[in-house]
């Protein structure tokens, strides 16, 4: 899938699709794209639109953004050891 089409799809899903579908697109972008900064921006937008503070799990409103950042940097660190056929 071309990158501009993926960006349009991910931001349309943030606005019009359920949060879990947007989260799946964000995760697929982090996994399959080389530098998926738009996935982190989309996670931030999801947190700004739909996020609530979770007092039990993490004391902060940016849970999806935090998860996206952790996965983004984990992929960047582990990229030499991960083999994904394209």
PDB file of C-alpha atoms in Angstrom:
ATOM      1  CA  UNK A   1       0.000   0.000   0.000  1.00  0.00           C
ATOM      2  CA  UNK A   2       1.447   3.414  -0.900  1.00  0.00           C
ATOM      3  CA  UNK A   3       2.343   5.555   2.079  1.00  0.00           C
ATOM      4  CA  UNK A   4       0.053   8.554   1.282  1.00  0.00           C
ATOM      5  CA  UNK A   5      -2.910   6.192   0.957  1.00  0.00           C
ATOM      6  CA  UNK A   6      -2.019   4.617   4.311  1.00  0.00           C
ATOM      7  CA  UNK A   7      -1.808   8.058   5.947  1.00  0.00           C
ATOM      8  CA  UNK A   8      -5.234   9.024   4.572  1.00  0.00           C
ATOM      9  CA  UNK A   9      -6.688   5.688   5.692  1.00  0.00           C
ATOM     10  CA  UNK A  10      -5.277   5.919   9.203  1.00  0.00           C
ATOM     11  CA  UNK A  11      -6.518   9.468   9.807  1.00  0.00           C
ATOM     12  CA  UNK A  12      -9.942   8.702   8.305  1.00  0.00           C
ATOM     13  CA  UNK A  13     -10.184   5.723  10.644  1.00  0.00           C
ATOM     14  CA  UNK A  14      -9.252   7.920  13.609  1.00  0.00           C
ATOM     15  CA  UNK A  15     -12.185  10.195  12.851  1.00  0.00           C
ATOM     16  CA  UNK A  16     -14.818   7.743  11.614  1.00  0.00           C
ATOM     17  CA  UNK A  17     -13.967   4.187  12.740  1.00  0.00           C
ATOM     18  CA  UNK A  18     -13.992   2.591  16.190  1.00  0.00           C
ATOM     19  CA  UNK A  19     -10.871   3.141  18.277  1.00  0.00           C
ATOM     20  CA  UNK A  20      -9.819  -0.509  18.067  1.00  0.00           C
ATOM     21  CA  UNK A  21      -9.735  -0.440  14.259  1.00  0.00           C
ATOM     22  CA  UNK A  22      -7.599   2.688  14.337  1.00  0.00           C
ATOM     23  CA  UNK A  23      -5.327   1.026  16.876  1.00  0.00           C
ATOM     24  CA  UNK A  24      -4.881  -1.990  14.579  1.00  0.00           C
ATOM     25  CA  UNK A  25      -3.942   0.318  11.698  1.00  0.00           C
ATOM     26  CA  UNK A  26      -1.487   2.171  13.929  1.00  0.00           C
ATOM     27  CA  UNK A  27       0.145  -1.084  14.995  1.00  0.00           C
ATOM     28  CA  UNK A  28       0.360  -2.327  11.405  1.00  0.00           C
ATOM     29  CA  UNK A  29       1.946   0.970  10.390  1.00  0.00           C
ATOM     30  CA  UNK A  30       4.558   0.689  13.118  1.00  0.00           C
ATOM     31  CA  UNK A  31       5.337  -2.900  12.156  1.00  0.00           C
ATOM     32  CA  UNK A  32       5.398  -2.675   8.359  1.00  0.00           C
ATOM     33  CA  UNK A  33       6.549   0.876   7.586  1.00  0.00           C
ATOM     34  CA  UNK A  34      10.148   1.973   7.987  1.00  0.00           C
ATOM     35  CA  UNK A  35       9.635   5.216   9.911  1.00  0.00           C
ATOM     36  CA  UNK A  36       5.993   5.445  10.967  1.00  0.00           C
ATOM     37  CA  UNK A  37       5.881   8.807  12.677  1.00  0.00           C
ATOM     38  CA  UNK A  38       2.324   9.346  11.423  1.00  0.00           C
ATOM     39  CA  UNK A  39       1.248   6.367  13.529  1.00  0.00           C
ATOM     40  CA  UNK A  40       2.431   8.132  16.676  1.00  0.00           C
ATOM     41  CA  UNK A  41       0.652  11.317  15.622  1.00  0.00           C
ATOM     42  CA  UNK A  42      -2.550   9.328  14.984  1.00  0.00           C
ATOM     43  CA  UNK A  43      -2.242   7.685  18.421  1.00  0.00           C
ATOM     44  CA  UNK A  44      -1.909  11.143  19.970  1.00  0.00           C
ATOM     45  CA  UNK A  45      -5.029  12.319  18.112  1.00  0.00           C
ATOM     46  CA  UNK A  46      -6.950   9.251  19.351  1.00  0.00           C
ATOM     47  CA  UNK A  47      -5.904  10.048  22.914  1.00  0.00           C
ATOM     48  CA  UNK A  48      -6.929  13.683  22.513  1.00  0.00           C
ATOM     49  CA  UNK A  49     -10.336  12.748  21.075  1.00  0.00           C
ATOM     50  CA  UNK A  50     -11.309   9.642  23.019  1.00  0.00           C
ATOM     51  CA  UNK A  51      -8.759   9.188  25.793  1.00  0.00           C
ATOM     52  CA  UNK A  52      -9.686   9.170  29.437  1.00  0.00           C
ATOM     53  CA  UNK A  53      -7.463   8.978  32.447  1.00  0.00           C
ATOM     54  CA  UNK A  54      -6.985   5.411  33.634  1.00  0.00           C
ATOM     55  CA  UNK A  55      -6.349   5.569  37.348  1.00  0.00           C
ATOM     56  CA  UNK A  56      -5.734   1.843  37.761  1.00  0.00           C
ATOM     57  CA  UNK A  57      -3.348   1.068  34.917  1.00  0.00           C
ATOM     58  CA  UNK A  58      -1.344   4.190  34.165  1.00  0.00           C
ATOM     59  CA  UNK A  59      -1.846   7.556  35.805  1.00  0.00           C
ATOM     60  CA  UNK A  60      -2.125   9.597  32.636  1.00  0.00           C
ATOM     61  CA  UNK A  61      -4.469  10.242  29.725  1.00  0.00           C
ATOM     62  CA  UNK A  62      -2.047   9.302  26.919  1.00  0.00           C
ATOM     63  CA  UNK A  63      -2.123   5.510  27.151  1.00  0.00           C
ATOM     64  CA  UNK A  64      -2.375   4.748  23.421  1.00  0.00           C
ATOM     65  CA  UNK A  65       0.336   7.287  22.621  1.00  0.00           C
ATOM     66  CA  UNK A  66       2.612   5.729  25.223  1.00  0.00           C
ATOM     67  CA  UNK A  67       2.013   2.247  23.800  1.00  0.00           C
ATOM     68  CA  UNK A  68       2.683   3.503  20.253  1.00  0.00           C
ATOM     69  CA  UNK A  69       5.919   5.201  21.347  1.00  0.00           C
ATOM     70  CA  UNK A  70       7.138   2.084  23.147  1.00  0.00           C
ATOM     71  CA  UNK A  71       6.410  -0.108  20.119  1.00  0.00           C
ATOM     72  CA  UNK A  72       7.958   2.436  17.745  1.00  0.00           C
ATOM     73  CA  UNK A  73      11.243   2.613  19.646  1.00  0.00           C
ATOM     74  CA  UNK A  74      11.284  -1.132  20.331  1.00  0.00           C
ATOM     75  CA  UNK A  75      10.995  -1.758  16.607  1.00  0.00           C
ATOM     76  CA  UNK A  76      13.766   0.741  15.886  1.00  0.00           C
ATOM     77  CA  UNK A  77      16.057  -1.009  18.368  1.00  0.00           C
ATOM     78  CA  UNK A  78      15.141  -4.566  17.346  1.00  0.00           C
ATOM     79  CA  UNK A  79      14.935  -3.916  13.593  1.00  0.00           C
ATOM     80  CA  UNK A  80      18.279  -5.594  12.734  1.00  0.00           C
ATOM     81  CA  UNK A  81      17.074  -8.783  14.414  1.00  0.00           C
ATOM     82  CA  UNK A  82      13.542  -8.903  12.932  1.00  0.00           C
ATOM     83  CA  UNK A  83      13.020 -10.345   9.464  1.00  0.00           C
ATOM     84  CA  UNK A  84       9.733  -9.470   7.748  1.00  0.00           C
ATOM     85  CA  UNK A  85       9.240 -10.572   4.156  1.00  0.00           C
ATOM     86  CA  UNK A  86       7.804  -7.781   2.054  1.00  0.00           C
TER      87      UNK A  86
END
